[in-house]
Amino acid sequence: MAETDNGQHPDRNGRRKRVQRIKAMMRCAILAALFIPAVFSIVTFTHLMNLFRSTEEMLEQILASYPEEKIAGEAVAQTSVFATAPLGESVRIKEEEKPVLEEEENKIKIYLTFDDGPSSNTGAILDVLKEYKVKATFFVTGKTDQQSRLAYKRIVEEGHTLGMHSYSHKYQEIYQSLENFSADLTKLQEYLYEETGVWCRYCRFPGGSSNQVSKTDMRELARYLEQQDIGYFDWNIASGDAVSGRVSAQMIADNCIAGIGGKRVGIVLLHDMAEKKSTVEALPQIIEGIQAMEHTELLPITDDTIPIRHIMKEE
Ligand code: ZN
């Protein structure tokens, strides 16, 4: 048997070669198993990056062609209560709301207030207010006759503010001491609650907080009201209807209109008293005059009313 160059048996030589081939094939298979997925991953990654870039470009193009205010509106829409409204609509609502709010705040607020009622004039005053669709404030005293009891109810039912003036309206008694004042006011507050179901939280001192009659320090009474969660309101427009003797309706109306000049808040002092018939006569003229003025509104006193006070608590 012939020997190979290296002197090995030919059968053995052939087997070695086969083994080496198999080994080479296995190496190739292992390399391929590692290499192909790696190449595939790189290709996929490149594809994804290209796709991402082209999407970004597309978005930029869309945004560039979109008007700026709409983009701003969209940002607002996403953070505001109008988030679910269509884009155009949310922008429109915001534009409409702003001027309305500013106009409301710029209005001159006028409050018609009637002291000393109820009286035989209360019905007529309420009729005029109803005719002109105006709400006012009545600072009443304690009266138990049937007509007065119905008047308290009608004031409340027709949407006016029921305020307290004092039960007795007797200056010498109520201003004698804090005890007297508080007893009188509590009596009125409870009586009005029984009659109307309204727990009154607004008050006008008889004679105003600047009256010169009180024997008790008015600041002490003002502090007491604050503790009771009762707001007190003086006036900055005097109709002049309280002077003794007859005052013409024209004079009362002129005083009211002239008194408004330049004020942002006007609290008008009027009286609901049997002998003050000219107040009732003047009322249509007062309302028409105020309504004819620009940017004015007639309101009843509420928690939102900026109080007019003749004395300050710290004075
Ligand atoms: Zn009074």
Coordinates of C-alpha atoms and ligand atoms in Angstrom, one line a residue:
M1 CA 0.0 0.0 0.0
A2 CA 1.4 3.4 -1.1
E3 CA 2.1 5.9 1.5
T4 CA 1.5 9.6 1.3
D5 CA 4.1 12.3 1.4
N6 CA 4.1 12.7 5.0
G7 CA 4.2 8.9 5.4
Q8 CA 0.7 8.6 6.7
H9 CA -1.8 5.9 5.7
P10 CA -4.2 7.3 2.9
D11 CA -7.4 6.2 4.8
R12 CA -6.4 8.1 7.8
N13 CA -5.5 11.1 5.8
G14 CA -8.9 11.1 4.1
R15 CA -10.7 10.9 7.4
R16 CA -8.7 13.8 8.7
K17 CA -9.6 15.9 5.8
R18 CA -13.3 15.1 6.2
V19 CA -13.1 16.0 9.9
Q20 CA -11.4 19.3 8.9
R21 CA -14.1 20.0 6.4
I22 CA -16.9 19.2 8.8
K23 CA -15.1 21.5 11.4
A24 CA -14.9 24.3 8.8
M25 CA -18.5 23.9 7.9
M26 CA -19.5 24.0 11.6
R27 CA -17.4 27.2 12.0
C28 CA -19.2 28.7 9.1
A29 CA -22.6 27.7 10.4
I30 CA -21.8 29.2 13.8
L31 CA -20.5 32.4 12.3
A32 CA -23.6 32.6 10.0
A33 CA -25.9 32.0 13.0
L34 CA -24.2 34.9 14.8
F35 CA -23.7 37.2 11.8
I36 CA -27.1 37.0 9.9
P37 CA -29.3 38.3 12.8
A38 CA -26.7 41.0 13.6
V39 CA -26.8 42.2 10.0
F40 CA -30.6 41.9 10.0
S41 CA -30.8 44.0 13.2
I42 CA -28.6 46.7 11.7
V43 CA -30.6 46.9 8.5
T44 CA -33.9 47.0 10.5
F45 CA -32.5 49.7 12.8
T46 CA -31.4 51.8 9.8
H47 CA -34.9 51.4 8.3
L48 CA -36.6 52.5 11.5
M49 CA -34.3 55.6 11.9
N50 CA -35.2 56.6 8.3
L51 CA -38.9 56.2 8.9
F52 CA -38.7 58.2 12.2
R53 CA -36.8 61.0 10.4
S54 CA -39.3 61.2 7.6
T55 CA -42.3 61.2 10.0
E56 CA -40.6 64.1 12.0
E57 CA -40.2 66.1 8.8
M58 CA -43.8 65.4 7.8
L59 CA -45.0 66.7 11.2
E60 CA -42.8 69.8 10.9
Q61 CA -44.3 70.6 7.5
I62 CA -47.8 70.2 8.9
L63 CA -47.1 72.5 11.8
A64 CA -45.4 75.1 9.6
S65 CA -48.5 75.3 7.4
Y66 CA -50.8 75.7 10.6
P67 CA -51.6 79.3 11.7
E68 CA -50.0 80.3 14.9
E69 CA -53.1 81.4 16.8
K70 CA -54.6 78.0 16.2
I71 CA -51.6 76.3 17.7
A72 CA -51.9 78.6 20.7
G73 CA -55.6 77.9 20.8
E74 CA -55.0 74.2 20.8
A75 CA -52.6 74.5 23.7
V76 CA -55.4 76.4 25.6
A77 CA -58.0 73.9 24.5
Q78 CA -55.9 71.1 25.9
T79 CA -55.5 72.7 29.3
S80 CA -58.9 74.4 29.7
V81 CA -62.4 73.2 30.3
F82 CA -63.1 73.5 26.6
A83 CA -60.6 70.6 25.9
T84 CA -63.3 68.5 24.3
A85 CA -64.8 71.3 22.2
P86 CA -63.7 71.6 18.5
L87 CA -60.5 73.7 18.1
G88 CA -62.2 76.7 16.4
E89 CA -65.0 76.7 18.9
S90 CA -62.7 76.9 22.0
V91 CA -60.9 79.9 20.5
R92 CA -64.1 81.6 19.8
I93 CA -65.5 81.1 23.3
K94 CA -62.4 82.6 24.9
E95 CA -62.5 85.6 22.6
E96 CA -66.2 86.3 23.4
E97 CA -65.9 85.9 27.1
K98 CA -63.2 88.4 27.9
P99 CA -64.9 91.7 26.8
V100 CA -68.1 90.7 28.6
L101 CA -66.3 90.2 31.9
E102 CA -64.4 93.4 31.6
E103 CA -67.7 95.3 30.9
E104 CA -69.3 93.8 34.0
E105 CA -66.5 94.9 36.2
N106 CA -66.4 98.4 34.8
K107 CA -70.1 99.0 35.5
I108 CA -71.2 101.6 38.0
K109 CA -73.1 99.8 40.7
I110 CA -76.1 101.7 42.2
Y111 CA -78.1 100.4 45.2
L112 CA -81.5 101.9 46.0
T113 CA -82.1 101.5 49.8
F114 CA -85.3 102.2 51.6
D115 CA -85.2 102.8 55.4
D116 CA -87.9 102.7 58.1
G117 CA -90.5 100.6 56.4
P118 CA -92.8 98.8 56.0
S119 CA -95.3 101.6 55.6
S120 CA -98.5 102.4 53.6
N121 CA -96.1 103.2 50.7
T122 CA -94.3 99.9 50.6
G123 CA -96.8 98.4 48.1
A124 CA -96.5 101.4 45.8
I125 CA -92.7 101.3 45.9
L126 CA -92.7 97.5 45.2
D127 CA -95.0 98.1 42.2
V128 CA -92.7 100.7 40.7
L129 CA -89.6 98.4 41.2
K130 CA -91.5 95.6 39.6
E131 CA -92.6 97.7 36.6
Y132 CA -88.9 98.6 35.9
K133 CA -87.6 95.2 36.8
V134 CA -85.3 96.7 39.5
K135 CA -84.2 94.9 42.7
A136 CA -83.6 97.1 45.8
T137 CA -82.9 96.8 49.5
F138 CA -85.3 97.5 52.4
F139 CA -83.8 98.2 55.9
V140 CA -87.0 97.5 57.9
T141 CA -88.2 98.0 61.5
G142 CA -90.3 95.6 63.5
K143 CA -94.0 96.0 62.9
T144 CA -96.7 93.4 63.7
D145 CA -99.8 94.6 61.8
Q146 CA -101.1 92.5 59.0
Q147 CA -100.1 94.9 56.2
S148 CA -96.5 95.1 57.4
R149 CA -96.3 91.3 57.8
L150 CA -97.4 90.9 54.2
A151 CA -95.0 93.6 53.1
Y152 CA -92.0 91.7 54.6
K153 CA -93.1 88.6 52.6
R154 CA -93.6 90.5 49.4
I155 CA -90.1 92.1 49.6
V156 CA -88.6 88.7 49.9
E157 CA -90.8 87.0 47.3
E158 CA -90.1 89.7 44.7
G159 CA -86.3 89.2 45.0
H160 CA -85.3 92.3 47.0
T161 CA -82.9 92.3 49.9
L162 CA -84.5 92.3 53.3
G163 CA -82.1 94.2 55.7
M164 CA -82.5 95.3 59.3
H165 CA -82.7 98.8 60.6
S166 CA -83.7 98.1 64.3
Y167 CA -86.8 96.7 65.8
S168 CA -87.9 99.7 67.8
H169 CA -86.1 102.5 65.9
K170 CA -85.9 104.3 69.3
Y171 CA -82.4 106.0 69.3
Q172 CA -82.5 106.7 73.0
E173 CA -83.0 103.0 73.8
I174 CA -80.9 101.1 71.3
Y175 CA -77.9 103.4 71.6
Q176 CA -77.9 103.3 75.4
S177 CA -75.6 100.2 75.5
L178 CA -74.3 97.3 73.5
E179 CA -76.7 95.1 75.4
N180 CA -79.7 97.2 74.4
F181 CA -78.5 97.4 70.8
S182 CA -77.9 93.7 70.4
A183 CA -81.2 92.7 72.2
D184 CA -83.2 95.0 69.8
L185 CA -81.4 93.7 66.7
T186 CA -81.7 90.0 67.6
K187 CA -85.4 90.5 68.3
L188 CA -85.8 91.9 64.7
Q189 CA -83.6 89.2 63.2
E190 CA -85.6 86.4 64.8
Y191 CA -89.0 88.1 64.0
L192 CA -88.1 88.5 60.3
Y193 CA -86.9 84.9 60.2
E194 CA -90.3 83.7 61.6
E195 CA -92.2 85.9 59.1
T196 CA -90.2 85.2 55.9
G197 CA -87.7 82.4 56.5
V198 CA -84.8 84.8 55.8
W199 CA -82.0 85.1 58.3
C200 CA -81.0 88.8 57.7
R201 CA -77.3 89.5 57.5
Y202 CA -77.4 93.2 56.5
C203 CA -78.0 96.2 58.6
R204 CA -78.2 99.9 58.6
F205 CA -77.7 101.8 61.8
P206 CA -80.6 104.2 62.5
G207 CA -79.0 107.6 61.8
G208 CA -76.1 105.8 60.1
S209 CA -72.8 104.7 61.7
S210 CA -71.8 108.4 62.0
N211 CA -74.8 109.4 64.1
Q212 CA -74.2 111.8 66.9
V213 CA -76.9 110.4 69.2
S214 CA -75.3 107.1 70.3
K215 CA -74.1 107.0 73.9
T216 CA -72.2 103.8 73.0
D217 CA -69.1 103.9 70.9
M218 CA -70.2 103.1 67.3
R219 CA -67.0 101.2 66.7
E220 CA -68.0 98.8 69.5
L221 CA -71.4 98.2 67.8
A222 CA -69.6 97.8 64.5
R223 CA -67.3 95.1 66.0
Y224 CA -70.4 93.4 67.5
L225 CA -72.0 93.2 64.0
E226 CA -68.9 91.7 62.6
Q227 CA -68.9 89.0 65.2
Q228 CA -72.5 88.3 64.3
D229 CA -71.6 88.0 60.6
I230 CA -73.9 91.0 59.9
G231 CA -72.7 93.6 57.4
Y232 CA -73.6 97.2 57.8
F233 CA -74.2 99.7 55.0
D234 CA -74.3 103.5 55.2
W235 CA -74.9 105.6 52.1
N236 CA -73.0 108.0 49.8
I237 CA -75.9 109.4 47.9
A238 CA -78.6 111.2 50.0
S239 CA -81.9 111.7 48.2
G240 CA -82.8 114.4 50.7
D241 CA -86.3 112.9 51.2
A242 CA -85.9 112.8 54.9
V243 CA -85.9 116.5 55.5
S244 CA -88.9 117.8 57.4
G245 CA -91.7 119.2 55.2
R246 CA -92.5 118.3 51.7
V247 CA -89.7 117.9 49.2
S248 CA -90.7 117.8 45.6
A249 CA -90.3 114.5 43.6
Q250 CA -88.2 116.5 41.1
M251 CA -85.8 117.6 43.9
I252 CA -85.4 114.1 45.2
A253 CA -84.7 112.7 41.7
D254 CA -82.2 115.5 40.9
N255 CA -80.4 114.8 44.2
C256 CA -80.0 111.1 43.4
I257 CA -78.8 111.6 39.8
A258 CA -76.4 114.4 40.8
G259 CA -75.1 112.3 43.6
I260 CA -73.9 109.6 41.3
G261 CA -71.4 111.8 39.5
G262 CA -68.0 110.0 39.2
K263 CA -68.7 107.3 41.8
R264 CA -68.0 103.6 41.1
V265 CA -70.4 102.4 43.8
G266 CA -73.5 104.4 44.8
I267 CA -75.7 103.6 47.8
V268 CA -78.8 105.8 47.7
L269 CA -80.6 106.7 50.9
L270 CA -84.4 106.8 50.4
H271 CA -87.3 106.3 52.9
D272 CA -90.3 104.1 53.0
M273 CA -92.5 106.2 55.3
A274 CA -96.2 107.0 55.1
E275 CA -95.6 110.7 54.9
K276 CA -92.9 110.5 52.2
K277 CA -95.2 110.3 49.2
S278 CA -92.9 112.3 47.0
T279 CA -90.3 109.5 47.3
V280 CA -92.7 107.2 45.6
E281 CA -93.5 109.8 43.0
A282 CA -89.8 110.4 42.4
L283 CA -88.9 106.7 42.0
P284 CA -89.7 106.3 38.3
Q285 CA -87.7 109.4 37.5
I286 CA -84.8 108.1 39.6
I287 CA -84.7 104.7 37.9
E288 CA -85.1 106.1 34.4
G289 CA -82.4 108.7 35.1
I290 CA -79.9 106.0 36.3
Q291 CA -80.8 103.5 33.5
A292 CA -80.2 106.3 31.0
M293 CA -76.7 106.8 32.2
E294 CA -74.0 104.7 30.5
H295 CA -72.5 101.7 32.2
T296 CA -74.7 101.7 35.3
E297 CA -76.6 98.9 36.9
L298 CA -79.2 98.9 39.7
L299 CA -78.6 96.0 42.2
P300 CA -79.9 94.8 45.5
I301 CA -77.3 94.6 48.3
T302 CA -75.6 91.2 48.5
D303 CA -72.3 89.7 49.9
D304 CA -70.6 91.1 46.7
T305 CA -71.6 94.7 47.5
I306 CA -68.6 97.0 48.5
P307 CA -70.0 98.6 51.7
I308 CA -70.1 102.4 52.1
R309 CA -69.2 103.1 55.7
H310 CA -69.1 106.5 57.5
I311 CA -66.9 105.2 60.3
M312 CA -64.2 102.6 60.1
K313 CA -63.7 100.0 62.8
E314 CA -60.1 101.3 63.5
E315 CA -61.0 105.0 63.6
Ligands
ZN1 ZN -84.4 105.2 60.2

